Amino acid sequence: MRELGRRSEAASHPYKAQSVTRPAMIVTRPATAHAPLALVGKVGRREEVVAACAAAASLGIHVGMAATHARALVSDLDFRPAQPEADAVLLDRLALLAVRRWSPIAAATPTDGVWLDVAGCDHLYGGEERFCRRLRAFCERAGFTARVAVADTPGAAHALARYGREDLTIVPAGGTVQAISPLPIAALRLTGTALSAAKRFGFETIADLLPVARGPLARRLGLPAITRLDQALGGVAEPITPREDVTVPAVERRLLEPIGTAEAIAQVMEDLLGDLAEVLQASGLGARSLRLSGLCVDGTEQVVAVGTSRPTRDVSHLLRLMKLRIERIDPGLGLEQFLLVAPHTEPLDAVDLGAVLAGEVLVRDPARLVDVVAGRIGANAVYRIAPIPSHVPERAVARADPVEMPAGWPTWRRPVRLFARPEPL
C-alpha cells in the first residue's frame, strides 16, 4: 500500500479489476533478451550508426548518428561492425527464393529490399492483399520486419514501402500520383547533391515537384532526379532485371554473323546440345524438357521447346527431336544469338550397358520412339491403357505413361477398348 500512496489516502486494492469503461493507452516496448544493438559503418571519414534495433531506437539511437555520440548516450550499447557484403548475399538469397517460390521476375534492390513482379501470379495466392500478408508472415517467421507495397511502377512501390505510413500499402490502378504525392523527396532515390538542392529551393514533398516544369526542375536538381520522378510516375520505363536461377542448366552461343538456313540452325543446335550434355553430366542430371531461344537481328525472339518421356542427355536423340522444330523457326533477317535451357531436369545415374556388351544389337527402348512420335503428333496422342478396379467396362481403364508397362490386369476377359457403336467381328 505504501507504493500506491500515503496511508491517509484512499487507494484501491492492487489486485482489484479496473473499470473497463475508462479509456486507456498502452505503450508497448519490444521484449529483448539482449542489450540494445547498433551496427556501425564508416561513412566518409567518420563512423556512423547505419542500423539500430527497436530497443536502441527507443533510447534515442538513430541512423546517421555519430558512433562516439551513440556510445556516450548509451553506455551499455552493443556495437557491431556492419557487413554490407553479407547483407547483399542475404538479399540475393531472398531474391532467388522469390523466383523459385512466388514470381519468375524478382530482384534485390539494395540495400534492404526485394522487388517482385506480381502481375499475373497474385491470383494464385488469393489476390494482392492476401499475397502480401503471406509475404509478411513469411518474413516474420524468418525473423525480419517487412513493409510491403504494391503499385503500378517499381519506383512507386519502392517509395511507399520505405516512406509510406502503413506497413502494407496496396495502391489501386491509376492512383500512383495520389499515393506518392505526400512522400518526402528522399523517396525518389535521389543523390545527396539533389537532396541538398531540393532543400535549398524549398522542395519538401513529391507534390512540390509535380507542378514545376521539367526544364527548370532539371536545371535545379539535375537530370537524374527528373528520370527518377518519371520512373515513379510511369512516364519512363524501369524494367526489373530478374534474378536468374543458376541451378537451371543453360548454354549460350553468340554468332559473328547472322544465320537463317536450316542447316546452319541444326549445326548450332548440335553444338549447344554438346555443351549442355557436359553441364548435365557434371551435375548428374538428365533433361526432361529443352527450350531453345533464338534472338533475331531486328530484336524479335524465336522460341521452340521439346520434351522427353525419360531423363536423358543423349545428344543424338535430343538433336533428332530439336530438328523436328526447325520448321517452326522464322529467322527473319537472321539469328545472331542462341540460348538453350533445360528448365526441367531429373537425376540420371549410369546407364546399364549389359545388353550392349553382351552383343545384343537391338536395344528395346520405347522411350525414344515415344519421344519422336510425340514430337510429330503431340504428347497427348501417345499413351498406354492401364487397368482400374471397376466393374463398369467404360471405367475400367485409364490413360497412362506410354513408357511404363502397366500391370495388374484383371483375370476376366474384357475388351481393351470399347467403340462408341458396336461393330461386328
PDB file of C-alpha atoms in Angstrom, residues 67-232:
ATOM      1  CA  ALA A  67      29.316   6.403 -33.196  1.00  0.00           C
ATOM      2  CA  THR A  68      31.031   8.388 -30.442  1.00  0.00           C
ATOM      3  CA  HIS A  69      27.803  10.248 -29.684  1.00  0.00           C
ATOM      4  CA  ALA A  70      25.860   6.974 -29.515  1.00  0.00           C
ATOM      5  CA  ARG A  71      28.417   5.431 -27.140  1.00  0.00           C
ATOM      6  CA  ALA A  72      28.243   8.460 -24.869  1.00  0.00           C
ATOM      7  CA  LEU A  73      24.438   8.438 -24.915  1.00  0.00           C
ATOM      8  CA  VAL A  74      24.007   4.733 -24.036  1.00  0.00           C
ATOM      9  CA  SER A  75      26.789   3.146 -22.062  1.00  0.00           C
ATOM     10  CA  ASP A  76      25.736  -0.499 -22.482  1.00  0.00           C
ATOM     11  CA  LEU A  77      25.005  -0.216 -26.225  1.00  0.00           C
ATOM     12  CA  ASP A  78      26.173  -3.276 -28.172  1.00  0.00           C
ATOM     13  CA  PHE A  79      28.183  -2.002 -31.154  1.00  0.00           C
ATOM     14  CA  ARG A  80      28.963  -4.331 -34.020  1.00  0.00           C
ATOM     15  CA  PRO A  81      30.553  -3.608 -37.398  1.00  0.00           C
ATOM     16  CA  ALA A  82      28.214  -3.541 -40.378  1.00  0.00           C
ATOM     17  CA  GLN A  83      28.746  -6.167 -43.081  1.00  0.00           C
ATOM     18  CA  PRO A  84      27.278  -4.846 -46.354  1.00  0.00           C
ATOM     19  CA  GLU A  85      28.677  -7.790 -48.322  1.00  0.00           C
ATOM     20  CA  ALA A  86      26.833 -10.277 -46.117  1.00  0.00           C
ATOM     21  CA  ASP A  87      23.652  -8.207 -46.431  1.00  0.00           C
ATOM     22  CA  ALA A  88      23.949  -8.287 -50.219  1.00  0.00           C
ATOM     23  CA  VAL A  89      24.379 -12.068 -50.166  1.00  0.00           C
ATOM     24  CA  LEU A  90      21.286 -12.438 -47.979  1.00  0.00           C
ATOM     25  CA  LEU A  91      19.216 -10.226 -50.299  1.00  0.00           C
ATOM     26  CA  ASP A  92      20.375 -12.287 -53.255  1.00  0.00           C
ATOM     27  CA  ARG A  93      19.248 -15.469 -51.491  1.00  0.00           C
ATOM     28  CA  LEU A  94      15.850 -13.917 -50.794  1.00  0.00           C
ATOM     29  CA  ALA A  95      15.509 -12.885 -54.448  1.00  0.00           C
ATOM     30  CA  LEU A  96      16.407 -16.402 -55.562  1.00  0.00           C
ATOM     31  CA  LEU A  97      13.810 -17.826 -53.168  1.00  0.00           C
ATOM     32  CA  ALA A  98      11.227 -15.411 -54.579  1.00  0.00           C
ATOM     33  CA  VAL A  99      11.995 -16.560 -58.139  1.00  0.00           C
ATOM     34  CA  ARG A 100      11.575 -20.213 -57.199  1.00  0.00           C
ATOM     35  CA  ARG A 101       8.526 -19.770 -54.982  1.00  0.00           C
ATOM     36  CA  TRP A 102       6.461 -16.675 -55.791  1.00  0.00           C
ATOM     37  CA  SER A 103       7.214 -14.855 -59.044  1.00  0.00           C
ATOM     38  CA  PRO A 104       9.530 -15.529 -62.004  1.00  0.00           C
ATOM     39  CA  ILE A 105      10.535 -11.850 -62.007  1.00  0.00           C
ATOM     40  CA  ALA A 106      12.223 -10.884 -58.747  1.00  0.00           C
ATOM     41  CA  ALA A 107      15.360  -8.922 -57.986  1.00  0.00           C
ATOM     42  CA  ALA A 108      17.152  -7.471 -54.991  1.00  0.00           C
ATOM     43  CA  THR A 109      17.046  -3.697 -54.554  1.00  0.00           C
ATOM     44  CA  PRO A 110      19.920  -2.503 -52.353  1.00  0.00           C
ATOM     45  CA  THR A 111      20.294  -2.215 -49.576  1.00  0.00           C
ATOM     46  CA  ASP A 112      17.290  -3.662 -47.821  1.00  0.00           C
ATOM     47  CA  GLY A 113      14.585  -4.674 -50.286  1.00  0.00           C
ATOM     48  CA  VAL A 114      13.397  -7.139 -52.894  1.00  0.00           C
ATOM     49  CA  TRP A 115      11.337  -6.321 -55.962  1.00  0.00           C
ATOM     50  CA  LEU A 116       8.579  -8.743 -57.026  1.00  0.00           C
ATOM     51  CA  ASP A 117       6.528  -8.508 -60.205  1.00  0.00           C
ATOM     52  CA  VAL A 118       3.176  -9.939 -59.081  1.00  0.00           C
ATOM     53  CA  ALA A 119       1.368  -9.245 -62.361  1.00  0.00           C
ATOM     54  CA  GLY A 120      -0.267 -12.474 -63.472  1.00  0.00           C
ATOM     55  CA  CYS A 121       0.649 -14.535 -60.394  1.00  0.00           C
ATOM     56  CA  ASP A 122      -1.155 -12.825 -57.499  1.00  0.00           C
ATOM     57  CA  HIS A 123      -4.373 -14.742 -58.230  1.00  0.00           C
ATOM     58  CA  LEU A 124      -2.570 -17.961 -57.389  1.00  0.00           C
ATOM     59  CA  TYR A 125      -2.377 -16.790 -53.775  1.00  0.00           C
ATOM     60  CA  GLY A 126      -5.866 -15.307 -53.409  1.00  0.00           C
ATOM     61  CA  GLY A 127      -5.269 -11.753 -54.619  1.00  0.00           C
ATOM     62  CA  GLU A 128      -2.770  -8.991 -53.925  1.00  0.00           C
ATOM     63  CA  GLU A 129      -3.730  -8.331 -50.316  1.00  0.00           C
ATOM     64  CA  ARG A 130      -3.633 -11.964 -49.285  1.00  0.00           C
ATOM     65  CA  PHE A 131      -0.390 -12.459 -51.171  1.00  0.00           C
ATOM     66  CA  CYS A 132       1.204  -9.519 -49.344  1.00  0.00           C
ATOM     67  CA  ARG A 133       0.041 -10.825 -45.983  1.00  0.00           C
ATOM     68  CA  ARG A 134       1.600 -14.179 -46.771  1.00  0.00           C
ATOM     69  CA  LEU A 135       4.864 -12.416 -47.618  1.00  0.00           C
ATOM     70  CA  ARG A 136       4.824 -10.555 -44.312  1.00  0.00           C
ATOM     71  CA  ALA A 137       4.054 -13.761 -42.422  1.00  0.00           C
ATOM     72  CA  PHE A 138       6.984 -15.493 -44.113  1.00  0.00           C
ATOM     73  CA  CYS A 139       9.340 -12.626 -43.238  1.00  0.00           C
ATOM     74  CA  GLU A 140       8.108 -12.683 -39.633  1.00  0.00           C
ATOM     75  CA  ARG A 141       8.836 -16.403 -39.366  1.00  0.00           C
ATOM     76  CA  ALA A 142      12.290 -15.784 -40.830  1.00  0.00           C
ATOM     77  CA  GLY A 143      12.991 -13.059 -38.252  1.00  0.00           C
ATOM     78  CA  PHE A 144      12.624  -9.986 -40.484  1.00  0.00           C
ATOM     79  CA  THR A 145      10.472  -6.886 -40.092  1.00  0.00           C
ATOM     80  CA  ALA A 146       8.898  -6.321 -43.503  1.00  0.00           C
ATOM     81  CA  ARG A 147       6.998  -3.470 -45.140  1.00  0.00           C
ATOM     82  CA  VAL A 148       5.173  -4.369 -48.355  1.00  0.00           C
ATOM     83  CA  ALA A 149       3.826  -2.039 -51.036  1.00  0.00           C
ATOM     84  CA  VAL A 150       2.128  -2.791 -54.363  1.00  0.00           C
ATOM     85  CA  ALA A 151       1.934  -0.108 -57.046  1.00  0.00           C
ATOM     86  CA  ASP A 152       1.851   0.334 -60.813  1.00  0.00           C
ATOM     87  CA  THR A 153       5.581   1.136 -61.057  1.00  0.00           C
ATOM     88  CA  PRO A 154       8.654  -0.227 -59.273  1.00  0.00           C
ATOM     89  CA  GLY A 155       9.673   3.296 -58.240  1.00  0.00           C
ATOM     90  CA  ALA A 156       6.347   3.965 -56.540  1.00  0.00           C
ATOM     91  CA  ALA A 157       6.412   0.598 -54.748  1.00  0.00           C
ATOM     92  CA  HIS A 158       9.990   1.316 -53.605  1.00  0.00           C
ATOM     93  CA  ALA A 159       8.958   4.708 -52.209  1.00  0.00           C
ATOM     94  CA  LEU A 160       5.790   3.526 -50.441  1.00  0.00           C
ATOM     95  CA  ALA A 161       7.481   0.517 -48.857  1.00  0.00           C
ATOM     96  CA  ARG A 162      10.116   2.740 -47.228  1.00  0.00           C
ATOM     97  CA  TYR A 163       8.346   6.049 -46.611  1.00  0.00           C
ATOM     98  CA  GLY A 164       4.654   5.118 -46.523  1.00  0.00           C
ATOM     99  CA  ARG A 165       2.555   5.421 -43.387  1.00  0.00           C
ATOM    100  CA  GLU A 166       1.312   1.829 -43.361  1.00  0.00           C
ATOM    101  CA  ASP A 167       3.281  -1.404 -43.238  1.00  0.00           C
ATOM    102  CA  LEU A 168       1.063  -2.802 -46.011  1.00  0.00           C
ATOM    103  CA  THR A 169       0.115  -0.467 -48.860  1.00  0.00           C
ATOM    104  CA  ILE A 170      -1.786  -1.512 -51.969  1.00  0.00           C
ATOM    105  CA  VAL A 171      -2.292   1.297 -54.471  1.00  0.00           C
ATOM    106  CA  PRO A 172      -5.220   0.818 -56.865  1.00  0.00           C
ATOM    107  CA  ALA A 173      -4.539   1.034 -60.589  1.00  0.00           C
ATOM    108  CA  GLY A 174      -4.180   4.647 -61.655  1.00  0.00           C
ATOM    109  CA  GLY A 175      -3.663   6.012 -58.133  1.00  0.00           C
ATOM    110  CA  THR A 176       0.112   6.294 -58.177  1.00  0.00           C
ATOM    111  CA  VAL A 177       0.265  10.100 -58.260  1.00  0.00           C
ATOM    112  CA  GLN A 178      -2.100  10.494 -55.340  1.00  0.00           C
ATOM    113  CA  ALA A 179      -0.299   7.830 -53.307  1.00  0.00           C
ATOM    114  CA  ILE A 180       3.263   9.168 -53.621  1.00  0.00           C
ATOM    115  CA  SER A 181       2.477  12.915 -53.557  1.00  0.00           C
ATOM    116  CA  PRO A 182       2.734  13.316 -49.739  1.00  0.00           C
ATOM    117  CA  LEU A 183       6.007  11.365 -49.540  1.00  0.00           C
ATOM    118  CA  PRO A 184       9.307  13.200 -48.957  1.00  0.00           C
ATOM    119  CA  ILE A 185      11.744  13.934 -51.750  1.00  0.00           C
ATOM    120  CA  ALA A 186      14.112  11.236 -50.475  1.00  0.00           C
ATOM    121  CA  ALA A 187      11.596   8.581 -51.548  1.00  0.00           C
ATOM    122  CA  LEU A 188      12.665   9.122 -55.180  1.00  0.00           C
ATOM    123  CA  ARG A 189      16.124   7.595 -54.530  1.00  0.00           C
ATOM    124  CA  LEU A 190      17.928  10.882 -55.219  1.00  0.00           C
ATOM    125  CA  THR A 191      21.591  11.534 -54.575  1.00  0.00           C
ATOM    126  CA  GLY A 192      22.820  13.668 -51.710  1.00  0.00           C
ATOM    127  CA  THR A 193      23.540  16.579 -54.030  1.00  0.00           C
ATOM    128  CA  ALA A 194      20.000  16.524 -55.416  1.00  0.00           C
ATOM    129  CA  LEU A 195      18.517  16.344 -51.920  1.00  0.00           C
ATOM    130  CA  SER A 196      20.578  19.339 -50.795  1.00  0.00           C
ATOM    131  CA  ALA A 197      19.481  21.295 -53.848  1.00  0.00           C
ATOM    132  CA  ALA A 198      15.825  20.386 -53.248  1.00  0.00           C
ATOM    133  CA  LYS A 199      16.075  21.569 -49.657  1.00  0.00           C
ATOM    134  CA  ARG A 200      17.692  24.829 -50.774  1.00  0.00           C
ATOM    135  CA  PHE A 201      14.873  25.544 -53.257  1.00  0.00           C
ATOM    136  CA  GLY A 202      12.129  24.628 -50.765  1.00  0.00           C
ATOM    137  CA  PHE A 203      11.022  21.268 -52.200  1.00  0.00           C
ATOM    138  CA  GLU A 204       9.954  19.005 -49.338  1.00  0.00           C
ATOM    139  CA  THR A 205       7.478  16.516 -50.800  1.00  0.00           C
ATOM    140  CA  ILE A 206       6.938  14.937 -54.208  1.00  0.00           C
ATOM    141  CA  ALA A 207       3.792  17.034 -54.595  1.00  0.00           C
ATOM    142  CA  ASP A 208       6.003  20.146 -54.691  1.00  0.00           C
ATOM    143  CA  LEU A 209       7.769  18.800 -57.795  1.00  0.00           C
ATOM    144  CA  LEU A 210       4.696  17.950 -59.863  1.00  0.00           C
ATOM    145  CA  PRO A 211       3.594  21.483 -60.901  1.00  0.00           C
ATOM    146  CA  VAL A 212       7.141  22.581 -61.795  1.00  0.00           C
ATOM    147  CA  ALA A 213       8.141  22.391 -65.460  1.00  0.00           C
ATOM    148  CA  ARG A 214      10.693  19.721 -66.336  1.00  0.00           C
ATOM    149  CA  GLY A 215      13.235  22.145 -67.800  1.00  0.00           C
ATOM    150  CA  PRO A 216      13.665  24.421 -64.761  1.00  0.00           C
ATOM    151  CA  LEU A 217      13.438  21.418 -62.443  1.00  0.00           C
ATOM    152  CA  ALA A 218      16.239  19.644 -64.320  1.00  0.00           C
ATOM    153  CA  ARG A 219      18.461  22.728 -64.018  1.00  0.00           C
ATOM    154  CA  ARG A 220      17.869  22.866 -60.271  1.00  0.00           C
ATOM    155  CA  LEU A 221      18.005  19.205 -59.280  1.00  0.00           C
ATOM    156  CA  GLY A 222      19.730  17.554 -62.219  1.00  0.00           C
ATOM    157  CA  LEU A 223      18.528  15.257 -64.980  1.00  0.00           C
ATOM    158  CA  PRO A 224      18.788  12.017 -62.873  1.00  0.00           C
ATOM    159  CA  ALA A 225      16.232  13.443 -60.451  1.00  0.00           C
ATOM    160  CA  ILE A 226      13.764  14.007 -63.325  1.00  0.00           C
ATOM    161  CA  THR A 227      14.332  10.452 -64.501  1.00  0.00           C
ATOM    162  CA  ARG A 228      13.581   9.085 -61.029  1.00  0.00           C
ATOM    163  CA  LEU A 229      10.391  11.142 -60.855  1.00  0.00           C
ATOM    164  CA  ASP A 230       9.220   9.954 -64.270  1.00  0.00           C
ATOM    165  CA  GLN A 231      10.029   6.345 -63.348  1.00  0.00           C
ATOM    166  CA  ALA A 232       7.915   6.587 -60.209  1.00  0.00           C
TER     167      ALA A 232
END
